[in-house]
Tab-separated table of C-alpha atoms in Angstrom:
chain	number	residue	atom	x	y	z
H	1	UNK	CA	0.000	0.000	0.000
H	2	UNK	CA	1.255	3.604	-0.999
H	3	UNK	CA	-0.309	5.849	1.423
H	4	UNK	CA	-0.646	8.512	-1.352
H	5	UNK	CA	-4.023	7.408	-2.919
H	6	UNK	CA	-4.720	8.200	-6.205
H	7	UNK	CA	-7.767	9.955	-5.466
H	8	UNK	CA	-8.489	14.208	-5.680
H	9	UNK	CA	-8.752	15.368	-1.785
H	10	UNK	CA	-11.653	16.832	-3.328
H	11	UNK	CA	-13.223	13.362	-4.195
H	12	UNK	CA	-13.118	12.599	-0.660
H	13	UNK	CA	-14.796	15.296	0.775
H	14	UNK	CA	-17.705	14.807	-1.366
H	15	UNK	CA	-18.226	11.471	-0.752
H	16	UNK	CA	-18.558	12.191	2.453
H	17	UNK	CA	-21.657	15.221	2.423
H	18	UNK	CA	-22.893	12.663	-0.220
H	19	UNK	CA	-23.210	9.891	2.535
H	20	UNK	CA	-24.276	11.912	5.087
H	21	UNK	CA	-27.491	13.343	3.186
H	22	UNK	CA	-27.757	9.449	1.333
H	23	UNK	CA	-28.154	7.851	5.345
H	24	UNK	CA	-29.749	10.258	7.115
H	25	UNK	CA	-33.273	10.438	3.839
H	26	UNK	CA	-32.540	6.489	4.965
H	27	UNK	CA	-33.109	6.898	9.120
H	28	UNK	CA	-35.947	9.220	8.325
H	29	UNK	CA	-37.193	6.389	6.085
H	30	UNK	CA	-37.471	8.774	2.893
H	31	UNK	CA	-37.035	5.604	0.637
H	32	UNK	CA	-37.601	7.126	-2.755
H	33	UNK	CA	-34.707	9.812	-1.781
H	34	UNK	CA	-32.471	6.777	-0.254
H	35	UNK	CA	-33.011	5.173	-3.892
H	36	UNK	CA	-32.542	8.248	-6.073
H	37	UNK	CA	-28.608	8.595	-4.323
H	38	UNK	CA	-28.003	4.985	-6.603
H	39	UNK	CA	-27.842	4.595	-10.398
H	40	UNK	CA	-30.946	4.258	-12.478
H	41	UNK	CA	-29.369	0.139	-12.536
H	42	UNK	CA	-27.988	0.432	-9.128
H	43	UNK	CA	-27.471	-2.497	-6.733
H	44	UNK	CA	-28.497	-3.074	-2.936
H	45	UNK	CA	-27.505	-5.842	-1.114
H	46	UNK	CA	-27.375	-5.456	2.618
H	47	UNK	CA	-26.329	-8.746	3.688
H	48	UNK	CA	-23.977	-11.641	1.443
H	49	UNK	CA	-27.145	-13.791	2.106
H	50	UNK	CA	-29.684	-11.370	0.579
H	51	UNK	CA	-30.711	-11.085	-2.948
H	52	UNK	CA	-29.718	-7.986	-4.264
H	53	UNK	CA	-32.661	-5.042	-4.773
H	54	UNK	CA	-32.154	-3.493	-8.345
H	55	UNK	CA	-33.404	-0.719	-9.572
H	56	UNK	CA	-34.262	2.537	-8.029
H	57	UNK	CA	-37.966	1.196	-7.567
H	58	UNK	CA	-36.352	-2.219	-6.477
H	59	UNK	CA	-34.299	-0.333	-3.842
H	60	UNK	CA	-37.822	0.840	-2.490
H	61	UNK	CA	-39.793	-1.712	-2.390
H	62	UNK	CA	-37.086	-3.947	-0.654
H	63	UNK	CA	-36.767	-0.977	2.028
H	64	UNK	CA	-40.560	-0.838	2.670
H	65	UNK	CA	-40.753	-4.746	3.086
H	66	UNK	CA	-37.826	-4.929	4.987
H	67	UNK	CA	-39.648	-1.825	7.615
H	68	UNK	CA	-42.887	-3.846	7.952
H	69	UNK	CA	-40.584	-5.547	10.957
H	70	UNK	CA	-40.899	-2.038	12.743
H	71	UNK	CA	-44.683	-1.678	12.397
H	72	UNK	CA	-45.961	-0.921	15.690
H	73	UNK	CA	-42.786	-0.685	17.137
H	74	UNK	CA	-41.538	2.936	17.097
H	75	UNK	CA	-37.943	3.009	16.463
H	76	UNK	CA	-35.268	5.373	15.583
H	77	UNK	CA	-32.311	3.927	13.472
H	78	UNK	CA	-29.017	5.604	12.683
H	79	UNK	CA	-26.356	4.273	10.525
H	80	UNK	CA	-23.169	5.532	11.626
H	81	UNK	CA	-20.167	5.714	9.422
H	82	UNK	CA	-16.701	6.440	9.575
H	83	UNK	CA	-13.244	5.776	7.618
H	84	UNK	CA	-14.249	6.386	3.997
H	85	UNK	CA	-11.429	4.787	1.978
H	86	UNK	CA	-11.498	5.089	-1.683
H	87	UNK	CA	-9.402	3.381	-4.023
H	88	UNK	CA	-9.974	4.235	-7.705
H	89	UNK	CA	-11.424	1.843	-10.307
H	90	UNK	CA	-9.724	1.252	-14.049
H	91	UNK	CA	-13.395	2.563	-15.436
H	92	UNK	CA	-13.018	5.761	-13.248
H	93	UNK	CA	-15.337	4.726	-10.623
H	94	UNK	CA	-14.576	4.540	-7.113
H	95	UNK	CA	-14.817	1.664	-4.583
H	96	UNK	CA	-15.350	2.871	-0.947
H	97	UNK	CA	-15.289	0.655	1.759
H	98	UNK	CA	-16.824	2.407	5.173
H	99	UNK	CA	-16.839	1.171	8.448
H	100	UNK	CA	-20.917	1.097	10.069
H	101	UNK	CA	-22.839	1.055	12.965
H	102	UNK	CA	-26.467	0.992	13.434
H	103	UNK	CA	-27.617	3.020	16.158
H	104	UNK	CA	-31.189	2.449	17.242
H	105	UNK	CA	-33.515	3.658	20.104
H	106	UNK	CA	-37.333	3.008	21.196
H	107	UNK	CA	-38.712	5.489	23.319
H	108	UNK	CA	-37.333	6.264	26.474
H	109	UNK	CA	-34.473	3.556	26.076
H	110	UNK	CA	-30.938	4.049	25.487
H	111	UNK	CA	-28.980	3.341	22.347
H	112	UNK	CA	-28.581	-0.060	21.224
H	113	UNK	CA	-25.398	-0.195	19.028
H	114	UNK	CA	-25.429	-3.572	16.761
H	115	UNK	CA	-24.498	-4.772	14.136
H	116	UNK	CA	-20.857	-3.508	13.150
H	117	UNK	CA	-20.534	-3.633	9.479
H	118	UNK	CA	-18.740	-2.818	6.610
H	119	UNK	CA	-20.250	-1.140	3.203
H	120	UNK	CA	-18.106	-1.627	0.520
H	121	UNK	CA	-19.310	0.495	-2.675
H	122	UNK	CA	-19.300	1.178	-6.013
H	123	UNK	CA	-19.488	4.940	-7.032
H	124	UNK	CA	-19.606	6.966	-9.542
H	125	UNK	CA	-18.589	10.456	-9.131
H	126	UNK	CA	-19.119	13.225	-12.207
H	127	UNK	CA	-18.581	16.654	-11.799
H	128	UNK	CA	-19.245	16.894	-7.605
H	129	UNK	CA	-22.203	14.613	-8.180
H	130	UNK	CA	-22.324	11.132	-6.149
H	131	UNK	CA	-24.014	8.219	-6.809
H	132	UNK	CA	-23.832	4.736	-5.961
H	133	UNK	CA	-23.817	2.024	-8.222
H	134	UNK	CA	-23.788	-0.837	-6.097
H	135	UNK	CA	-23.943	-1.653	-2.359
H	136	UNK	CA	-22.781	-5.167	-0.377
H	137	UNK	CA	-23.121	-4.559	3.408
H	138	UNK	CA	-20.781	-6.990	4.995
H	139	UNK	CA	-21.887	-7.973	9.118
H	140	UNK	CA	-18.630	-8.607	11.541
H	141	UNK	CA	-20.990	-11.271	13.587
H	142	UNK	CA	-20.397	-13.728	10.556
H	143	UNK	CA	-17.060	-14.809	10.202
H	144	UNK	CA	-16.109	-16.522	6.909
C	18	UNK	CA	-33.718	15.572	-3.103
C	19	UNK	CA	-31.477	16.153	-5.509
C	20	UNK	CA	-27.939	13.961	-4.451
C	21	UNK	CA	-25.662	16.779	-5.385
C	22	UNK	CA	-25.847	19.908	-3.247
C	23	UNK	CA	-25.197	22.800	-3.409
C	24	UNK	CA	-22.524	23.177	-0.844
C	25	UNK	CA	-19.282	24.296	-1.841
C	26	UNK	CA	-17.241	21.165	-1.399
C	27	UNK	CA	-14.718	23.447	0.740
C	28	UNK	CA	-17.404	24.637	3.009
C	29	UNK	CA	-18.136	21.102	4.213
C	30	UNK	CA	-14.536	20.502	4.803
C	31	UNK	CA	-14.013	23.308	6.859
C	32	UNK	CA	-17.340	22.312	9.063
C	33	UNK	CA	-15.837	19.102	9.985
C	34	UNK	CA	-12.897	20.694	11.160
C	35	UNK	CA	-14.653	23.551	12.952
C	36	UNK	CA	-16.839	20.562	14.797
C	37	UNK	CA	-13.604	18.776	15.634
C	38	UNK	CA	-12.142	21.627	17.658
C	39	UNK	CA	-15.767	23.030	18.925
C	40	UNK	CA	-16.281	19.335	20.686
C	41	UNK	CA	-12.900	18.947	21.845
C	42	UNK	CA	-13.224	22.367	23.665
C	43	UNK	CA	-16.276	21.669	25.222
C	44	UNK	CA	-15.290	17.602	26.319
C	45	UNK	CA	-12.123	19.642	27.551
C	46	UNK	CA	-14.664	21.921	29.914
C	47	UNK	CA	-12.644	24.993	27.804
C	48	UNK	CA	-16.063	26.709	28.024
C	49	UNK	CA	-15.233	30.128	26.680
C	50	UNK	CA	-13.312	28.816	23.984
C	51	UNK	CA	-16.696	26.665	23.228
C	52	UNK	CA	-19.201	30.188	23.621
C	53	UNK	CA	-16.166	31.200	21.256
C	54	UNK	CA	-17.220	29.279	18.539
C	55	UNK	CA	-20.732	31.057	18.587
C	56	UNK	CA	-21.471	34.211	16.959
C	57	UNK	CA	-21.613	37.231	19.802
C	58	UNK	CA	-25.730	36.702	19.804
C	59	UNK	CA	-25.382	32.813	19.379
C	60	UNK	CA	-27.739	31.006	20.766
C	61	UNK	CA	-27.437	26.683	22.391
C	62	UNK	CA	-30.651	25.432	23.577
C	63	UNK	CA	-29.570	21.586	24.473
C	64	UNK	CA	-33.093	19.876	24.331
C	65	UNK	CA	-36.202	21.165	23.259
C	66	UNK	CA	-37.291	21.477	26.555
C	67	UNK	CA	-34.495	23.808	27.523
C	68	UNK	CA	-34.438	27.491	27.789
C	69	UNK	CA	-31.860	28.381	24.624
C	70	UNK	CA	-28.923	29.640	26.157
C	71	UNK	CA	-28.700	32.788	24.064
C	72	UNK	CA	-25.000	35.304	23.738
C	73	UNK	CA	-21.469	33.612	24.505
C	74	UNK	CA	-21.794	34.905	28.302
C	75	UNK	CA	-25.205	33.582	28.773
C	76	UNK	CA	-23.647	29.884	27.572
C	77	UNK	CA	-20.827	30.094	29.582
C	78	UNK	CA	-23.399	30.485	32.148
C	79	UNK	CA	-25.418	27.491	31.316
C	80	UNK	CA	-22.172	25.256	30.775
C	81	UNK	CA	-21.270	25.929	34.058
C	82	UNK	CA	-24.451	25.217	35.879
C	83	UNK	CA	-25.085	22.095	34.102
C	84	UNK	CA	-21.346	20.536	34.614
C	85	UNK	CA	-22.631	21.182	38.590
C	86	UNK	CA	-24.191	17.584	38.033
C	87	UNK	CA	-20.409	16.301	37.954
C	88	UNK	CA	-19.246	17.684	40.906
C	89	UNK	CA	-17.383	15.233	43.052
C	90	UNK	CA	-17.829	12.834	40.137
C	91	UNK	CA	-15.179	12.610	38.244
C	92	UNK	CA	-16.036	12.288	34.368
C	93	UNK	CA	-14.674	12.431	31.149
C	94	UNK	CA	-17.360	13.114	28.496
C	95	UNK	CA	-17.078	12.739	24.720
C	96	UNK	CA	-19.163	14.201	21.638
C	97	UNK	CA	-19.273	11.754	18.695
C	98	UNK	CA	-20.613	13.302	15.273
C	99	UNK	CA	-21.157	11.737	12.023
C	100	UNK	CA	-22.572	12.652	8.766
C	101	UNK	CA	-22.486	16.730	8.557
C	102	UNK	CA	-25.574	17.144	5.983
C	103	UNK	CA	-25.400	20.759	4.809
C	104	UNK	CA	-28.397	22.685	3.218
C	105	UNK	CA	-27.504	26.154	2.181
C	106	UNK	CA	-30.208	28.943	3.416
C	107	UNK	CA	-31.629	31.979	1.667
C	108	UNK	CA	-29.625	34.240	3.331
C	109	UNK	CA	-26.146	32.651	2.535
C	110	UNK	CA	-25.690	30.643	6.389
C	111	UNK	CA	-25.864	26.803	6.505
C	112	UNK	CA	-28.425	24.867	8.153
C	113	UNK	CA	-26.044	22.081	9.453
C	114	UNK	CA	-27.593	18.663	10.742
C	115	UNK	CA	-25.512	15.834	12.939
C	116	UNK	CA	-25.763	12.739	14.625
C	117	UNK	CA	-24.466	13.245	17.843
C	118	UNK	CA	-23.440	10.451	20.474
C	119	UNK	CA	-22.704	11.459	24.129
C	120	UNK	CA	-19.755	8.861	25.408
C	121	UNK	CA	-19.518	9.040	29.220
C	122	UNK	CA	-16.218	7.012	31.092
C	123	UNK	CA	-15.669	7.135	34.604
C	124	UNK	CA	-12.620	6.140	36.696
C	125	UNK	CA	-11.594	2.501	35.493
C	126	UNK	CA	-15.008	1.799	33.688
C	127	UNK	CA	-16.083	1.303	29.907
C	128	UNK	CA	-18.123	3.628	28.206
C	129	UNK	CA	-21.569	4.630	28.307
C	130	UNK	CA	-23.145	5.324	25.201
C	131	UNK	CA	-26.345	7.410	25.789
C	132	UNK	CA	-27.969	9.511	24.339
C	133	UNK	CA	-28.350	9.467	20.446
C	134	UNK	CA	-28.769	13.021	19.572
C	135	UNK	CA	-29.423	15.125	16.344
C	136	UNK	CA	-27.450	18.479	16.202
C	137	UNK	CA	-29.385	21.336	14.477
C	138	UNK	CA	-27.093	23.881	13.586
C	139	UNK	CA	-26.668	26.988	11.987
C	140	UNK	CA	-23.988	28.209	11.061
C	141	UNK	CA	-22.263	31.298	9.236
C	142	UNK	CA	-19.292	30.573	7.288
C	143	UNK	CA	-16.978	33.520	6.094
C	144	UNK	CA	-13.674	33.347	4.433
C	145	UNK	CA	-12.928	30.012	6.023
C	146	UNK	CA	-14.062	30.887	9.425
C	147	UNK	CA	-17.357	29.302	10.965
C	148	UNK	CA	-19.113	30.480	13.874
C	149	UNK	CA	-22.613	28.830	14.632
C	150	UNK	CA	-25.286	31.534	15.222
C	151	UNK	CA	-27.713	28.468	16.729
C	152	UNK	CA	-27.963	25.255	18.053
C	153	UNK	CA	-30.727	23.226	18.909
C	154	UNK	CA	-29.934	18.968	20.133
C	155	UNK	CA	-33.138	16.683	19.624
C	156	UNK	CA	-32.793	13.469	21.689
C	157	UNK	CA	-33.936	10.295	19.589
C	158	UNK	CA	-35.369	8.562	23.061
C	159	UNK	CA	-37.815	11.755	23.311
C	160	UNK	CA	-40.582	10.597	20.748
C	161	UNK	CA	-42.587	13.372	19.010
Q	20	UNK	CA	-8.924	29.720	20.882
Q	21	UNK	CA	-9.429	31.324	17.110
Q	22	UNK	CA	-12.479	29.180	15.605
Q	23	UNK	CA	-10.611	29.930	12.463
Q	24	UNK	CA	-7.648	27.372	12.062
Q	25	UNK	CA	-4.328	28.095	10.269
Q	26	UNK	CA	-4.618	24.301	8.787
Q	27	UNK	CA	-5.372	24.647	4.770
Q	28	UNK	CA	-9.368	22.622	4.348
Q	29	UNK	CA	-6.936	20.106	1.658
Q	30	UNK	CA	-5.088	19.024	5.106
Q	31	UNK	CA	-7.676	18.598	6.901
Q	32	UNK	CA	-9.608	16.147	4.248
Q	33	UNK	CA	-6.143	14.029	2.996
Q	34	UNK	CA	-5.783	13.714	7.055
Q	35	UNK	CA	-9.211	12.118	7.218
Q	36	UNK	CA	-8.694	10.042	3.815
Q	37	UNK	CA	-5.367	9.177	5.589
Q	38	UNK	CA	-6.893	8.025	8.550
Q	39	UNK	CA	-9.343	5.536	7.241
Q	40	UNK	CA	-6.554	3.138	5.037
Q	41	UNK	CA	-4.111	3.498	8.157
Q	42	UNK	CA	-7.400	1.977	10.228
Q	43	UNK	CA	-8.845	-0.319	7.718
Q	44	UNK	CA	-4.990	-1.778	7.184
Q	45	UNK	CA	-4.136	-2.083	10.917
Q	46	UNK	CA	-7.857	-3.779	11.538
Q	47	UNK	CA	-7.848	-6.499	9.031
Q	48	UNK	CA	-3.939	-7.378	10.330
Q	49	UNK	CA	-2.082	-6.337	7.797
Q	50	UNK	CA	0.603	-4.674	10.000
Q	51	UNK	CA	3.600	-4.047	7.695
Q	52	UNK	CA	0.703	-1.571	5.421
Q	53	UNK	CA	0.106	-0.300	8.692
Q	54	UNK	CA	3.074	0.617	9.712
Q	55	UNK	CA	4.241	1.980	6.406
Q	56	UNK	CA	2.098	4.729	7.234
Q	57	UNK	CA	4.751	5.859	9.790
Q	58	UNK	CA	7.646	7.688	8.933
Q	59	UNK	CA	10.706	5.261	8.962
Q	60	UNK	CA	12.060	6.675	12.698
Q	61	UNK	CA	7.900	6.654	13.322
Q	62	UNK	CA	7.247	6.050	17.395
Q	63	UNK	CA	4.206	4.295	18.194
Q	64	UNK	CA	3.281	4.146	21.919
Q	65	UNK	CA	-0.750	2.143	22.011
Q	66	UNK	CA	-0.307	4.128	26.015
Q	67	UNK	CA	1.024	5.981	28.510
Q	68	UNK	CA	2.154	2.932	30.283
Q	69	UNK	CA	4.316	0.905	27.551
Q	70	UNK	CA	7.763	1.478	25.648
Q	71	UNK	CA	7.004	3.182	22.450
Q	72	UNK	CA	7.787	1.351	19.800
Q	73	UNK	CA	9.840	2.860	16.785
Q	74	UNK	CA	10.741	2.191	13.248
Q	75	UNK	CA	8.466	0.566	11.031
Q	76	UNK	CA	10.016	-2.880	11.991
Q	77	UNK	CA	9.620	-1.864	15.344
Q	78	UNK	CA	5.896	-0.862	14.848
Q	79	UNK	CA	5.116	-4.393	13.210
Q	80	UNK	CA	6.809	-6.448	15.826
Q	81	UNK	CA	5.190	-4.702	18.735
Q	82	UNK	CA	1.568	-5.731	16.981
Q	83	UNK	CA	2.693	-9.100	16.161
Q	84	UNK	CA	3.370	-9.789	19.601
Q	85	UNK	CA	0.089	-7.391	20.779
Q	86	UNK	CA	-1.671	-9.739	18.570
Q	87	UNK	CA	-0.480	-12.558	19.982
Q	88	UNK	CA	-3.580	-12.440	22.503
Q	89	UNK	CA	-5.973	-13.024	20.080
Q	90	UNK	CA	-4.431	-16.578	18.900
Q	91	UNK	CA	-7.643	-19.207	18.670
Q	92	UNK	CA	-9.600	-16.037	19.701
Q	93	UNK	CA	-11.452	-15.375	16.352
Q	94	UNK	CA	-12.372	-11.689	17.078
Q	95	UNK	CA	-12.882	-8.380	14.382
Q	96	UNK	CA	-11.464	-5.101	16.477
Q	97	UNK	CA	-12.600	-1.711	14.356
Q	98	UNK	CA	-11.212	1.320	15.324
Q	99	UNK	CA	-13.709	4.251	15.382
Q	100	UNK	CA	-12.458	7.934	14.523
Q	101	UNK	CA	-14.119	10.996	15.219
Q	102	UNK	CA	-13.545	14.916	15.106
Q	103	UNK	CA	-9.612	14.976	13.814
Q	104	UNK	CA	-8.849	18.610	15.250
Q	105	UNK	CA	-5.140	19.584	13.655
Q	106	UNK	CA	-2.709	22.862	14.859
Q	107	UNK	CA	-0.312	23.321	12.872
Q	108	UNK	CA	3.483	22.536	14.403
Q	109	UNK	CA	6.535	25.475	14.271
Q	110	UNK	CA	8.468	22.738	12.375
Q	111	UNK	CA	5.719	22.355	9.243
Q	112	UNK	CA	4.177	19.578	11.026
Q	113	UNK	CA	0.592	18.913	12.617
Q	114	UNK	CA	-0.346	17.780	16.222
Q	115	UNK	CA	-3.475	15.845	15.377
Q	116	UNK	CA	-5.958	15.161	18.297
Q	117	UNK	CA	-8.440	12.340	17.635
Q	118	UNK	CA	-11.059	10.826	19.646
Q	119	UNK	CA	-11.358	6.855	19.012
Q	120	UNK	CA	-13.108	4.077	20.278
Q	121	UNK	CA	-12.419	0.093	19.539
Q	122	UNK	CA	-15.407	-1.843	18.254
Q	123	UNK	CA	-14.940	-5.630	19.057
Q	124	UNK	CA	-17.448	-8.163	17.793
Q	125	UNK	CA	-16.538	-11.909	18.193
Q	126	UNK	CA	-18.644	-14.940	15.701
Q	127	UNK	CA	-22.408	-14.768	16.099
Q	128	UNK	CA	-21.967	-11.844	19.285
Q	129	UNK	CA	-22.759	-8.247	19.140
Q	130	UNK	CA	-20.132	-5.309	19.114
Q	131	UNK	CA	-18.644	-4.345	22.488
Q	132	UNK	CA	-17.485	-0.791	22.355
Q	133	UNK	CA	-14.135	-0.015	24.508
Q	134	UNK	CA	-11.940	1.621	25.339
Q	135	UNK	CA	-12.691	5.229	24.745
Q	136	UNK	CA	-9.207	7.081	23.609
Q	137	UNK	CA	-7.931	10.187	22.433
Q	138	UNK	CA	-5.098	9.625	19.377
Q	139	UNK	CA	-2.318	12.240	19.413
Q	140	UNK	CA	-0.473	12.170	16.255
Q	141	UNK	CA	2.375	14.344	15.082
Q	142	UNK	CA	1.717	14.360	11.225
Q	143	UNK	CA	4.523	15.135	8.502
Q	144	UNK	CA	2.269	16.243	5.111
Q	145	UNK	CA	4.005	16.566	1.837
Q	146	UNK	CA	2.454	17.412	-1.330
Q	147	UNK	CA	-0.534	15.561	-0.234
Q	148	UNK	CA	1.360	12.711	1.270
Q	149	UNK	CA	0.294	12.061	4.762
Q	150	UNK	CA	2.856	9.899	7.448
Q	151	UNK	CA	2.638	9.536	11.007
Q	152	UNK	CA	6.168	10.876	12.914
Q	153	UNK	CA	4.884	9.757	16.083
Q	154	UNK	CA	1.305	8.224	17.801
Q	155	UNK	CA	0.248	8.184	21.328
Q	156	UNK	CA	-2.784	6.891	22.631
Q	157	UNK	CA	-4.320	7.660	26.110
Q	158	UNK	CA	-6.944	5.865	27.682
Q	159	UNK	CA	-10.390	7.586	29.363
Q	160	UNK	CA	-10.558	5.015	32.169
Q	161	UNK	CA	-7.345	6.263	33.256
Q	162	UNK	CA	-7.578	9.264	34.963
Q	163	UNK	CA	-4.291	11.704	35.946
């Protein structure tokens, strides 16, 4: 590993206000804006196990089936992300792997901090715009 | 939502950086240097519940009334922020919003993670510099 | 305190680009890309209490043998970084005050979050190039 990436400072830093606006429209559970951060073909697949959602409208339906879990059970979820490490792509995409936690709390509880994850992405970045053209959401509990 | 804002990619830089030595300040009890970090009418209302601290004086004041609590209990607590989501307002300021974590150790302990917060900021960026002008911390255990 | 920092925003981002490969190498073991993110005289000292170790050979012995705890102990550590504050050093360098925390989740468990620490780096940055001169972690639990 050279510790000089490849990759414009710039790049960076708009990765990250992209990821911060693409997980907080997911904790408020605005689905449609969640989808519109991936490709029109983007990929979602938040477990190895799970089939990938495809598609923008894919990407929303799988979120609102996955929610019906939470139905009648307030909840407040927060994804919580640090280390953003990009390493360039031949095609001039990026791949970002991010460290995750998933913050959630019922009503008058305390924070319950589980799973630790890793996302590793695909993204495309043109002219300060973000978007993500796949997503695998790897879970620390399962050990290969 | 449109996935590219309209946030100079500088401007989000330099909020990260401002956060990093507000928190620090106040997790070091360096309350004047954290009222510094305020415009001169700022104002730092903690909950929704609270009276907003309003001018650096008056949160001096409050700082040092609520750190009371700790007296004879000897504390260190951290601020945790992720994903800075900018949103640029009509008249040129930032509306800033955070996820905040509070992370409480005591003598020979682990840490306590509690609450899971949301900063609402504003904040007023000039040349480089950024003060915030408000502040006001929703608690995710408080249901609406 | 100035809220207005004499560290150019590019720092301030390759810092936090540097941060996350240094992290994501040292977590998934591989020590020698780790440590190659030290100057060659680096100094490494994980706290107050042990002999710093120095030299990148140095750095990768002392986390062999830290390591060697974990033998038959299947275990994923992730270190957590939050608000990177910089000051720029008389000799062109940066003091770099981080708070961290280590996330440890063992097969089929759920992530136990501790300690909570507070990185101080001295940082050489060269035309973009980030190394660590020296590291050294304290420990919340330990109070002076």
């Amino acid at each position: 590993m050279t510790t000089k990436t490849l990759v414009p400072t710039e790049v960076h830093a708009q990765v990250q206000h992209f990821y911060a606006h693409q997980m907080q429209a997911l904790d408020s559970l605005r689905f449609e804006d969640y989808a519109a951060t991936f490709t029109e073909d983007g990929s979602f697949q938040h477990s190895p196990q799970a089939e990938p959602a495809v598609t923008r409208a894919g990407i929303v339906r799988e979120l609102v089936e996955f929610h019906k879990r939470f139905d009648g059970d307030p909840v407040q979820r927060r994804h919580w992300f640090t280390h953003v490490a990009l390493q360039p792509q031949p095609d001039g995409s990026y791949a970002s792997t991010v460290y995750a936690l998933v913050v959630t709390t019922r009503p008058g509880g305390t924070p319950v901090i589980a799973p630790s994850c890793v996302v590793h992405d695909v993204l495309e970045v043109t002219d300060g715009e973000v978007l993500t053209r796949s997503r695998l959401v790897t879970h620390d509990q399962m050990f290969q």
